[in-house]
Amino acid sequence: MSNQIKMGLISLGCAKNLVDSEVILGFFEQAGFARTTNPEEADVLIVNTCGFIESAKQESIDAILEMAQYKDHGRCRVLAVAGCLSKRYAEDLLREIPEIDVLVGVAEYPVLPELVSKAFDGGKQCLVQQCGFIYNESMPRVLATPPYMAYVKIAEGCANRCNYCAIPLIRGPLNSRPIESIVAEVRQLCAKGVAEINVIAQDTTAYGLDLYGKPSLSDLLEQLGAIPELQWLRVLYAYPSLINDRLLEVFAAHPKICRYLDLPLQHADSGLLSAMGRHGGPEQYLDLLGKIRAAVPGIALRSSFIVGFPGETEEQFQTLLDFMADAAFDYAGVFEYSAEEDTPAADLPGQLAPAVKEERYHRAMQQQAVITRKVLAGRIGQKSSFLCTGHRRQDGVQNGENLNAAIGRVEWQAPEVDGITLLEGSHAESGELINVKITGSGDYDLRAARANED
């Protein structure tokens, strides 16, 4: 394929989808395509879609329709669609959007360049097979994140069967990568200068159940933590029921593992959790949070919750609010329930009106904002490592010059979803990791200064 043929890619959805997009870019680069970020210049446009909830599906459809316009008003000759939405709705997309030339699901990324090349000769190319694909360290990958950070997907699919979630229908059952493969990839990334590795999967705590017969995240983290070049290691998407003593011991023992854990709980009312196909209740969850905080002092905890699940009463919603107040998460996200086709929850009675879901969403977010502000204020005086992610203009002058303040994240802040930290009184380069002391806080962000070396 000539280097004159340019491809552009639009990646939608979560960080797990972003990793897929980076692998897609790698396969196209390997096949000799040139890349462009300007859709007007692209001969090939690819939309890697999300199909998680209704708003994400609509965003994907809108993106496909927007890119389709470049077939009339740009250079685009082939429009390709990949990912979760195309895995679920292949026939509908091809019927409703005739501009699509190539359509694949979530397992066909290695052959996508070949299918695109065939589409140049005319005719539609559609290949949506079963799930089961997961990339490995030997596959090409072009990082779309800043050079100092990367996401590493340790498993694909999910062994849980939450009644509201379509992910197992799209991505299939749990499919873990071997530890050796992950370690090799992280070594490669560190050799390229990546400072922060964010470990992701649909459920990171289930990692290894299919390969090793037991949850093996702790074994993986121990091996990753021993890589000399690795600076920061962060764990996202941890299912609460599989957080055990061994995992917490590893967190506490390895200084390279960020004192941060993202554990989506989804709700706190026992009856509603049972209807969701999840386990536990507020007492068990509070016990777990206390155990985590005792084992890893200073750890930041993040969670996410669903409001407006079918049948959720005002009393059950209040149980959630009370729990969030008691749990005092550093950060939390709230989502309005979205009825997904072919999931058990979509057929439950008691579907709530959109206005009710929206009102509860705002109440929960307003309460969490107050909690976050208080928790962050409690961080003042604490020390952490700080990763500089860039700079921004700051009011004021020093020696007649405008200040260009370094911004970044401390270990208690994950990329994209949490706040940022402003470094005061000193300079840092993008990608540099330094030790800081928290000097101030706001609604979501922190301020810090370099810590004395003592």
Short mmCIF file of C-alpha atoms in Angstrom, two decimals:
data_model
loop_
_atom_site.label_atom_id
_atom_site.label_comp_id
_atom_site.label_asym_id
_atom_site.label_seq_id
_atom_site.Cartn_x
_atom_site.Cartn_y
_atom_site.Cartn_z
CA MET A 1 0.00 0.00 0.00
CA SER A 2 1.44 3.34 -1.03
CA ASN A 3 2.41 5.85 1.63
CA GLN A 4 0.32 8.37 -0.30
CA ILE A 5 -2.85 6.71 0.95
CA LYS A 6 -3.77 8.39 4.22
CA MET A 7 -5.97 7.01 6.95
CA GLY A 8 -7.60 8.79 9.87
CA LEU A 9 -9.16 7.23 12.94
CA ILE A 10 -11.81 8.46 15.38
CA SER A 11 -11.73 6.59 18.69
CA LEU A 12 -14.80 6.73 20.93
CA GLY A 13 -15.60 5.33 24.34
CA CYS A 14 -13.39 4.13 27.16
CA ALA A 15 -9.66 3.63 27.62
CA LYS A 16 -10.06 -0.04 26.74
CA ASN A 17 -11.40 1.01 23.36
CA LEU A 18 -8.52 3.46 22.99
CA VAL A 19 -6.05 0.59 23.31
CA ASP A 20 -7.88 -1.18 20.47
CA SER A 21 -7.63 2.00 18.41
CA GLU A 22 -3.88 2.16 19.04
CA VAL A 23 -3.54 -1.42 17.85
CA ILE A 24 -5.60 -0.59 14.74
CA LEU A 25 -3.24 2.31 14.02
CA GLY A 26 -0.32 -0.07 14.43
CA PHE A 27 -1.69 -2.54 11.90
CA PHE A 28 -2.32 0.22 9.36
CA GLU A 29 1.17 1.65 9.86
CA GLN A 30 2.60 -1.84 9.42
CA ALA A 31 0.60 -2.17 6.18
CA GLY A 32 2.15 1.04 4.81
CA PHE A 33 -0.69 3.52 5.28
CA ALA A 34 0.13 7.09 6.28
CA ARG A 35 -1.74 8.69 9.17
CA THR A 36 -3.52 12.01 9.31
CA THR A 37 -5.53 13.76 12.00
CA ASN A 38 -7.35 15.88 9.41
CA PRO A 39 -10.41 14.02 8.05
CA GLU A 40 -10.42 16.24 4.97
CA GLU A 41 -7.07 14.74 3.94
CA ALA A 42 -7.94 11.11 4.63
CA ASP A 43 -8.48 8.55 1.88
CA VAL A 44 -9.67 6.13 4.56
CA LEU A 45 -11.67 7.07 7.64
CA ILE A 46 -12.19 4.62 10.50
CA VAL A 47 -14.61 5.06 13.39
CA ASN A 48 -13.91 2.78 16.36
CA THR A 49 -17.28 2.83 18.07
CA CYS A 50 -18.62 2.45 21.60
CA GLY A 51 -21.85 0.59 22.33
CA PHE A 52 -21.95 0.69 26.11
CA ILE A 53 -25.00 2.86 26.84
CA GLU A 54 -27.55 4.75 24.76
CA SER A 55 -25.70 8.08 24.78
CA ALA A 56 -22.48 6.37 23.68
CA LYS A 57 -24.27 4.57 20.88
CA GLN A 58 -25.76 7.83 19.64
CA GLU A 59 -22.35 9.51 19.76
CA SER A 60 -20.94 6.68 17.64
CA ILE A 61 -23.73 6.96 15.08
CA ASP A 62 -23.28 10.72 14.88
CA ALA A 63 -19.54 10.26 14.32
CA ILE A 64 -20.13 7.75 11.52
CA LEU A 65 -22.57 10.10 9.80
CA GLU A 66 -20.17 13.02 10.17
CA MET A 67 -17.28 11.05 8.66
CA ALA A 68 -19.55 9.83 5.84
CA GLN A 69 -19.86 13.42 4.64
CA TYR A 70 -16.18 13.38 3.68
CA LYS A 71 -17.00 10.89 0.94
CA ASP A 72 -18.79 13.77 -0.80
CA HIS A 73 -16.81 16.76 0.46
CA GLY A 74 -13.32 15.34 1.02
CA ARG A 75 -10.90 12.72 -0.25
CA CYS A 76 -12.45 9.79 1.60
CA ARG A 77 -12.92 6.73 -0.59
CA VAL A 78 -13.41 4.12 2.14
CA LEU A 79 -15.37 4.54 5.37
CA ALA A 80 -14.72 1.76 7.89
CA VAL A 81 -16.55 1.11 11.16
CA ALA A 82 -15.23 -1.09 13.96
CA GLY A 83 -15.75 -1.80 17.63
CA CYS A 84 -18.56 -2.46 20.06
CA LEU A 85 -21.45 -0.88 18.16
CA SER A 86 -20.66 -2.68 14.93
CA LYS A 87 -20.28 -5.97 16.83
CA ARG A 88 -23.85 -5.66 18.14
CA TYR A 89 -25.61 -3.95 15.25
CA ALA A 90 -23.71 -4.93 12.09
CA GLU A 91 -26.75 -5.53 9.89
CA ASP A 92 -28.58 -2.43 11.11
CA LEU A 93 -25.58 -0.19 10.48
CA LEU A 94 -25.00 -1.51 6.97
CA ARG A 95 -28.67 -1.10 6.12
CA GLU A 96 -29.16 2.34 7.67
CA ILE A 97 -25.83 3.91 6.70
CA PRO A 98 -25.03 2.80 3.12
CA GLU A 99 -21.89 4.96 3.07
CA ILE A 100 -20.13 2.34 5.22
CA ASP A 101 -17.70 0.35 3.04
CA VAL A 102 -16.02 -1.83 5.67
CA LEU A 103 -17.49 -3.12 8.91
CA VAL A 104 -15.78 -5.27 11.53
CA GLY A 105 -16.48 -6.09 15.15
CA VAL A 106 -14.02 -6.37 18.04
CA ALA A 107 -11.98 -9.36 16.87
CA GLU A 108 -10.95 -8.46 13.32
CA TYR A 109 -8.45 -5.65 13.81
CA PRO A 110 -5.47 -7.60 12.34
CA VAL A 111 -7.23 -7.99 8.97
CA LEU A 112 -8.80 -4.52 8.84
CA PRO A 113 -6.10 -3.05 6.54
CA GLU A 114 -6.60 -5.92 4.10
CA LEU A 115 -10.36 -5.41 4.08
CA VAL A 116 -9.90 -1.68 3.48
CA SER A 117 -7.54 -2.39 0.58
CA LYS A 118 -10.15 -4.68 -0.97
CA ALA A 119 -12.81 -2.00 -0.55
CA PHE A 120 -10.81 0.34 -2.80
CA ASP A 121 -11.63 -2.05 -5.63
CA GLY A 122 -15.34 -1.79 -4.90
CA GLY A 123 -17.83 -3.80 -2.89
CA LYS A 124 -18.55 -3.82 0.80
CA GLN A 125 -16.44 -5.80 3.23
CA CYS A 126 -18.13 -7.09 6.39
CA LEU A 127 -16.49 -9.44 8.86
CA VAL A 128 -17.94 -9.81 12.36
CA GLN A 129 -16.77 -13.01 14.01
CA GLN A 130 -16.96 -14.29 17.52
CA CYS A 131 -15.07 -12.59 20.35
CA GLY A 132 -11.75 -13.82 21.59
CA PHE A 133 -9.18 -11.43 20.16
CA ILE A 134 -6.81 -9.71 22.51
CA TYR A 135 -3.62 -8.00 21.45
CA ASN A 136 -0.16 -8.99 22.71
CA GLU A 137 3.27 -7.46 22.99
CA SER A 138 4.35 -8.59 19.52
CA MET A 139 1.56 -6.72 17.73
CA PRO A 140 2.15 -3.21 16.41
CA ARG A 141 0.71 -0.39 18.49
CA VAL A 142 0.83 3.39 18.04
CA LEU A 143 0.27 5.25 21.30
CA ALA A 144 -2.40 7.95 21.08
CA THR A 145 -1.83 9.06 24.66
CA PRO A 146 0.83 11.58 25.71
CA PRO A 147 4.29 9.97 25.59
CA TYR A 148 4.60 9.77 29.37
CA MET A 149 1.57 7.51 29.94
CA ALA A 150 -0.09 4.42 28.50
CA TYR A 151 -2.96 2.07 29.16
CA VAL A 152 -2.24 -1.66 29.23
CA LYS A 153 -5.17 -4.00 28.75
CA ILE A 154 -4.54 -7.18 30.76
CA ALA A 155 -7.73 -9.03 29.83
CA GLU A 156 -10.67 -8.86 27.48
CA GLY A 157 -14.29 -9.76 28.16
CA CYS A 158 -15.98 -10.29 31.52
CA ALA A 159 -16.95 -13.22 33.72
CA ASN A 160 -19.57 -11.24 35.62
CA ARG A 161 -23.17 -11.17 34.48
CA CYS A 162 -24.52 -7.87 35.73
CA ASN A 163 -28.12 -7.65 34.58
CA TYR A 164 -27.78 -4.15 33.12
CA CYS A 165 -24.56 -4.65 31.17
CA ALA A 166 -24.13 -5.63 27.52
CA ILE A 167 -20.34 -5.93 27.65
CA PRO A 168 -20.29 -9.77 27.89
CA LEU A 169 -22.58 -9.87 24.84
CA ILE A 170 -20.11 -7.69 22.94
CA ARG A 171 -16.72 -8.68 24.27
CA GLY A 172 -17.39 -12.24 25.36
CA PRO A 173 -16.16 -14.13 28.43
CA LEU A 174 -12.99 -13.35 30.37
CA ASN A 175 -9.87 -13.74 28.24
CA SER A 176 -6.71 -12.94 30.20
CA ARG A 177 -3.30 -12.30 28.69
CA PRO A 178 -0.38 -14.33 30.08
CA ILE A 179 1.68 -12.53 32.70
CA GLU A 180 4.77 -12.87 30.51
CA SER A 181 3.07 -11.03 27.65
CA ILE A 182 2.02 -8.13 29.86
CA VAL A 183 5.44 -7.84 31.50
CA ALA A 184 7.10 -7.80 28.08
CA GLU A 185 4.80 -5.04 26.85
CA VAL A 186 5.34 -2.90 29.93
CA ARG A 187 9.10 -3.27 29.50
CA GLN A 188 8.74 -2.08 25.90
CA LEU A 189 6.68 0.92 26.95
CA CYS A 190 9.10 1.89 29.71
CA ALA A 191 11.97 1.68 27.23
CA LYS A 192 10.12 4.29 25.15
CA GLY A 193 9.97 6.65 28.12
CA VAL A 194 6.48 5.91 29.44
CA ALA A 195 6.37 6.87 33.11
CA GLU A 196 2.82 5.85 34.03
CA ILE A 197 1.22 2.48 33.28
CA ASN A 198 -2.53 2.24 33.83
CA VAL A 199 -3.68 -1.37 34.13
CA ILE A 200 -7.17 -1.85 32.67
CA ALA A 201 -9.72 -4.55 31.84
CA GLN A 202 -13.46 -4.91 32.15
CA ASP A 203 -12.68 -6.36 35.59
CA THR A 204 -9.02 -6.20 36.61
CA THR A 205 -9.51 -8.18 39.82
CA ALA A 206 -10.79 -11.19 37.85
CA TYR A 207 -7.54 -11.25 35.89
CA GLY A 208 -6.11 -14.76 35.56
CA LEU A 209 -9.18 -16.74 36.62
CA ASP A 210 -9.41 -18.31 33.17
CA LEU A 211 -5.66 -18.85 32.70
CA TYR A 212 -4.45 -19.75 36.17
CA GLY A 213 -7.59 -20.90 37.95
CA LYS A 214 -7.40 -18.11 40.51
CA PRO A 215 -7.42 -14.32 40.64
CA SER A 216 -3.85 -13.40 39.72
CA LEU A 217 -3.73 -9.60 39.69
CA SER A 218 -1.48 -9.62 42.75
CA ASP A 219 1.04 -11.90 41.00
CA LEU A 220 0.99 -9.67 37.93
CA LEU A 221 1.47 -6.47 39.94
CA GLU A 222 4.42 -7.97 41.81
CA GLN A 223 6.20 -8.75 38.56
CA LEU A 224 5.37 -5.35 37.05
CA GLY A 225 6.49 -3.58 40.23
CA ALA A 226 9.89 -5.26 39.91
CA ILE A 227 10.61 -3.67 36.50
CA PRO A 228 13.41 -1.17 37.25
CA GLU A 229 12.37 1.38 34.63
CA LEU A 230 8.74 1.49 35.73
CA GLN A 231 7.84 4.62 37.71
CA TRP A 232 4.07 4.61 38.25
CA LEU A 233 1.60 1.71 38.14
CA ARG A 234 -2.13 2.37 38.53
CA VAL A 235 -5.02 -0.12 38.78
CA LEU A 236 -8.46 0.72 37.37
CA TYR A 237 -11.84 -1.11 37.24
CA ALA A 238 -11.51 -3.41 40.27
CA TYR A 239 -14.56 -5.55 41.10
CA PRO A 240 -15.06 -5.36 44.90
CA SER A 241 -15.73 -9.03 45.65
CA LEU A 242 -12.27 -10.13 44.48
CA ILE A 243 -10.20 -7.63 46.47
CA ASN A 244 -8.34 -9.86 48.94
CA ASP A 245 -5.62 -9.58 51.58
CA ARG A 246 -2.91 -10.68 49.18
CA LEU A 247 -3.76 -7.92 46.70
CA LEU A 248 -3.74 -5.28 49.43
CA GLU A 249 -0.38 -6.55 50.71
CA VAL A 250 1.09 -6.05 47.24
CA PHE A 251 -0.34 -2.53 47.06
CA ALA A 252 1.19 -1.67 50.42
CA ALA A 253 4.57 -3.24 49.70
CA HIS A 254 5.35 -1.75 46.28
CA PRO A 255 6.02 2.00 46.22
CA LYS A 256 5.64 2.11 42.43
CA ILE A 257 1.97 1.11 42.72
CA CYS A 258 -0.06 4.29 43.09
CA ARG A 259 -2.08 4.55 46.28
CA TYR A 260 -5.25 4.63 44.22
CA LEU A 261 -7.98 2.13 43.52
CA ASP A 262 -11.02 2.45 41.28
CA LEU A 263 -13.76 0.04 42.37
CA PRO A 264 -17.13 0.58 40.69
CA LEU A 265 -19.81 -0.39 43.23
CA GLN A 266 -22.86 0.73 41.15
CA HIS A 267 -25.22 1.03 44.13
CA ALA A 268 -25.50 0.45 47.87
CA ASP A 269 -29.04 -0.85 48.43
CA SER A 270 -28.90 -4.62 48.94
CA GLY A 271 -32.17 -5.31 47.15
CA LEU A 272 -31.25 -3.20 44.16
CA LEU A 273 -27.77 -4.71 43.98
CA SER A 274 -29.36 -8.15 43.88
CA ALA A 275 -31.64 -7.02 41.04
CA MET A 276 -28.54 -5.76 39.24
CA GLY A 277 -26.92 -9.19 39.54
CA ARG A 278 -24.29 -7.90 41.93
CA HIS A 279 -23.38 -8.90 45.46
CA GLY A 280 -23.06 -7.12 48.77
CA GLY A 281 -24.66 -4.20 50.51
CA PRO A 282 -23.71 -1.02 52.35
CA GLU A 283 -22.34 -2.73 55.45
CA GLN A 284 -20.13 -5.12 53.49
CA TYR A 285 -18.91 -2.31 51.27
CA LEU A 286 -18.07 -0.04 54.17
CA ASP A 287 -16.19 -2.90 55.83
CA LEU A 288 -14.24 -3.43 52.59
CA LEU A 289 -13.37 0.25 52.29
CA GLY A 290 -12.18 0.30 55.89
CA LYS A 291 -10.04 -2.76 55.24
CA ILE A 292 -8.48 -1.18 52.15
CA ARG A 293 -7.72 2.08 53.94
CA ALA A 294 -6.19 0.26 56.91
CA ALA A 295 -3.99 -1.89 54.68
CA VAL A 296 -2.86 0.97 52.40
CA PRO A 297 -2.76 4.19 54.43
CA GLY A 298 -3.48 7.31 52.42
CA ILE A 299 -4.99 5.44 49.49
CA ALA A 300 -7.43 7.32 47.26
CA LEU A 301 -10.63 5.48 46.39
CA ARG A 302 -12.86 6.14 43.42
CA SER A 303 -16.20 4.55 42.57
CA SER A 304 -19.09 4.86 40.15
CA PHE A 305 -22.82 4.45 40.69
CA ILE A 306 -25.98 3.94 38.64
CA VAL A 307 -29.12 5.88 39.51
CA GLY A 308 -32.58 5.21 38.15
CA PHE A 309 -32.28 1.42 37.86
CA PRO A 310 -35.71 -0.16 37.26
CA GLY A 311 -37.75 -0.14 40.43
CA GLU A 312 -35.38 2.14 42.35
CA THR A 313 -37.47 3.81 45.04
CA GLU A 314 -36.76 7.14 46.67
CA GLU A 315 -35.87 5.20 49.82
CA GLN A 316 -33.36 3.05 47.94
CA PHE A 317 -31.86 6.12 46.33
CA GLN A 318 -31.51 7.69 49.78
CA THR A 319 -29.69 4.54 50.89
CA LEU A 320 -27.19 5.25 48.12
CA LEU A 321 -26.78 8.86 49.17
CA ASP A 322 -26.27 7.86 52.79
CA PHE A 323 -23.68 5.30 51.76
CA MET A 324 -21.79 7.79 49.59
CA ALA A 325 -21.65 10.16 52.57
CA ASP A 326 -20.30 7.42 54.84
CA ALA A 327 -17.86 6.06 52.23
CA ALA A 328 -16.29 9.47 51.52
CA PHE A 329 -14.75 8.57 48.18
CA ASP A 330 -12.08 10.91 46.87
CA TYR A 331 -13.89 10.92 43.55
CA ALA A 332 -17.03 9.24 42.20
CA GLY A 333 -18.90 9.14 38.93
CA VAL A 334 -22.66 8.81 38.58
CA PHE A 335 -24.52 7.46 35.55
CA GLU A 336 -28.20 7.40 34.69
CA TYR A 337 -29.44 3.87 34.01
CA SER A 338 -29.66 3.04 30.32
CA ALA A 339 -31.81 0.09 29.21
CA GLU A 340 -29.67 -2.06 26.91
CA GLU A 341 -31.20 -4.53 24.48
CA ASP A 342 -30.90 -8.23 25.34
CA THR A 343 -30.01 -7.55 28.98
CA PRO A 344 -32.28 -8.86 31.75
CA ALA A 345 -32.70 -5.40 33.29
CA ALA A 346 -34.20 -3.99 30.10
CA ASP A 347 -37.27 -6.20 30.62
CA LEU A 348 -37.76 -5.43 34.31
CA PRO A 349 -40.92 -3.63 35.43
CA GLY A 350 -40.63 -0.21 37.01
CA GLN A 351 -38.59 1.54 34.33
CA LEU A 352 -38.18 5.09 35.59
CA ALA A 353 -38.93 8.27 33.68
CA PRO A 354 -35.92 10.15 32.27
CA ALA A 355 -36.76 13.18 34.41
CA VAL A 356 -36.55 11.08 37.59
CA LYS A 357 -33.18 9.62 36.57
CA GLU A 358 -31.80 13.03 35.71
CA GLU A 359 -32.97 14.57 38.99
CA ARG A 360 -31.35 11.78 41.00
CA TYR A 361 -28.17 12.09 38.95
CA HIS A 362 -27.85 15.78 39.85
CA ARG A 363 -28.57 15.18 43.53
CA ALA A 364 -25.95 12.46 43.76
CA MET A 365 -23.33 14.50 41.90
CA GLN A 366 -23.99 17.58 44.03
CA GLN A 367 -23.54 15.57 47.20
CA GLN A 368 -20.34 13.95 45.90
CA ALA A 369 -18.94 17.38 45.00
CA VAL A 370 -19.22 18.40 48.65
CA ILE A 371 -17.61 15.13 49.75
CA THR A 372 -14.74 15.46 47.27
CA ARG A 373 -14.02 19.01 48.35
CA LYS A 374 -13.80 17.93 52.00
CA VAL A 375 -11.65 14.87 51.26
CA LEU A 376 -9.23 16.90 49.15
CA ALA A 377 -8.93 19.52 51.90
CA GLY A 378 -7.86 16.68 54.16
CA ARG A 379 -4.96 15.95 51.79
CA ILE A 380 -3.28 19.28 52.57
CA GLY A 381 0.09 18.60 54.15
CA GLN A 382 0.38 15.07 52.71
CA LYS A 383 3.17 14.04 50.36
CA SER A 384 2.87 12.27 47.02
CA SER A 385 4.70 11.78 43.78
CA PHE A 386 3.60 14.15 40.99
CA LEU A 387 3.63 13.54 37.24
CA CYS A 388 3.91 16.70 35.17
CA THR A 389 1.48 16.53 32.24
CA GLY A 390 1.96 20.01 30.79
CA HIS A 391 1.86 23.73 31.53
CA ARG A 392 -0.68 26.51 31.56
CA ARG A 393 -0.54 30.28 31.88
CA GLN A 394 -0.84 31.46 35.45
CA ASP A 395 -1.87 34.94 36.56
CA GLY A 396 0.89 37.15 37.85
CA VAL A 397 4.45 37.96 36.90
CA GLN A 398 7.83 37.00 38.23
CA ASN A 399 10.91 39.00 37.30
CA GLY A 400 8.81 40.75 34.69
CA GLU A 401 7.74 37.53 32.97
CA ASN A 402 4.39 35.76 32.87
CA LEU A 403 4.41 32.54 34.84
CA ASN A 404 3.94 29.27 32.97
CA ALA A 405 2.83 26.90 35.74
CA ALA A 406 3.34 23.16 35.60
CA ILE A 407 0.21 21.07 35.92
CA GLY A 408 -0.12 17.35 36.39
CA ARG A 409 -1.47 14.65 38.62
CA VAL A 410 -0.50 13.19 41.95
CA GLU A 411 -0.86 9.48 42.55
CA TRP A 412 -4.42 10.03 43.87
CA GLN A 413 -5.63 11.30 40.47
CA ALA A 414 -6.21 9.03 37.48
CA PRO A 415 -5.97 10.44 33.95
CA GLU A 416 -9.09 11.97 32.38
CA VAL A 417 -11.57 11.17 35.17
CA ASP A 418 -10.21 12.93 38.25
CA GLY A 419 -8.89 16.40 38.97
CA ILE A 420 -5.45 17.88 38.34
CA THR A 421 -2.71 19.34 40.52
CA LEU A 422 -1.06 22.72 40.02
CA LEU A 423 2.63 22.84 40.92
CA GLU A 424 3.52 26.07 42.70
CA GLY A 425 6.88 27.77 43.05
CA SER A 426 8.99 25.56 40.78
CA HIS A 427 9.23 24.11 37.29
CA ALA A 428 8.88 20.58 35.95
CA GLU A 429 9.12 19.12 32.47
CA SER A 430 6.27 17.16 30.90
CA GLY A 431 6.64 13.52 31.87
CA GLU A 432 8.86 14.31 34.85
CA LEU A 433 8.03 12.61 38.14
CA ILE A 434 8.87 14.53 41.32
CA ASN A 435 7.94 14.45 45.01
CA VAL A 436 5.52 17.11 46.22
CA LYS A 437 3.64 18.24 49.29
CA ILE A 438 -0.01 19.25 48.99
CA THR A 439 -0.44 22.94 49.82
CA GLY A 440 -4.05 23.64 48.84
CA SER A 441 -7.25 22.22 47.40
CA GLY A 442 -10.41 23.22 45.56
CA ASP A 443 -13.57 21.55 44.33
CA TYR A 444 -11.74 18.85 42.36
CA ASP A 445 -8.12 19.99 42.03
CA LEU A 446 -5.09 20.28 44.27
CA ARG A 447 -2.10 22.60 44.60
CA ALA A 448 1.35 21.37 45.54
CA ALA A 449 4.97 22.41 45.97
CA ARG A 450 8.16 20.41 45.66
CA ALA A 451 8.74 18.42 48.82
CA ASN A 452 11.97 18.77 50.75
CA GLU A 453 14.18 15.74 50.39
CA ASP A 454 14.20 14.34 53.90
#
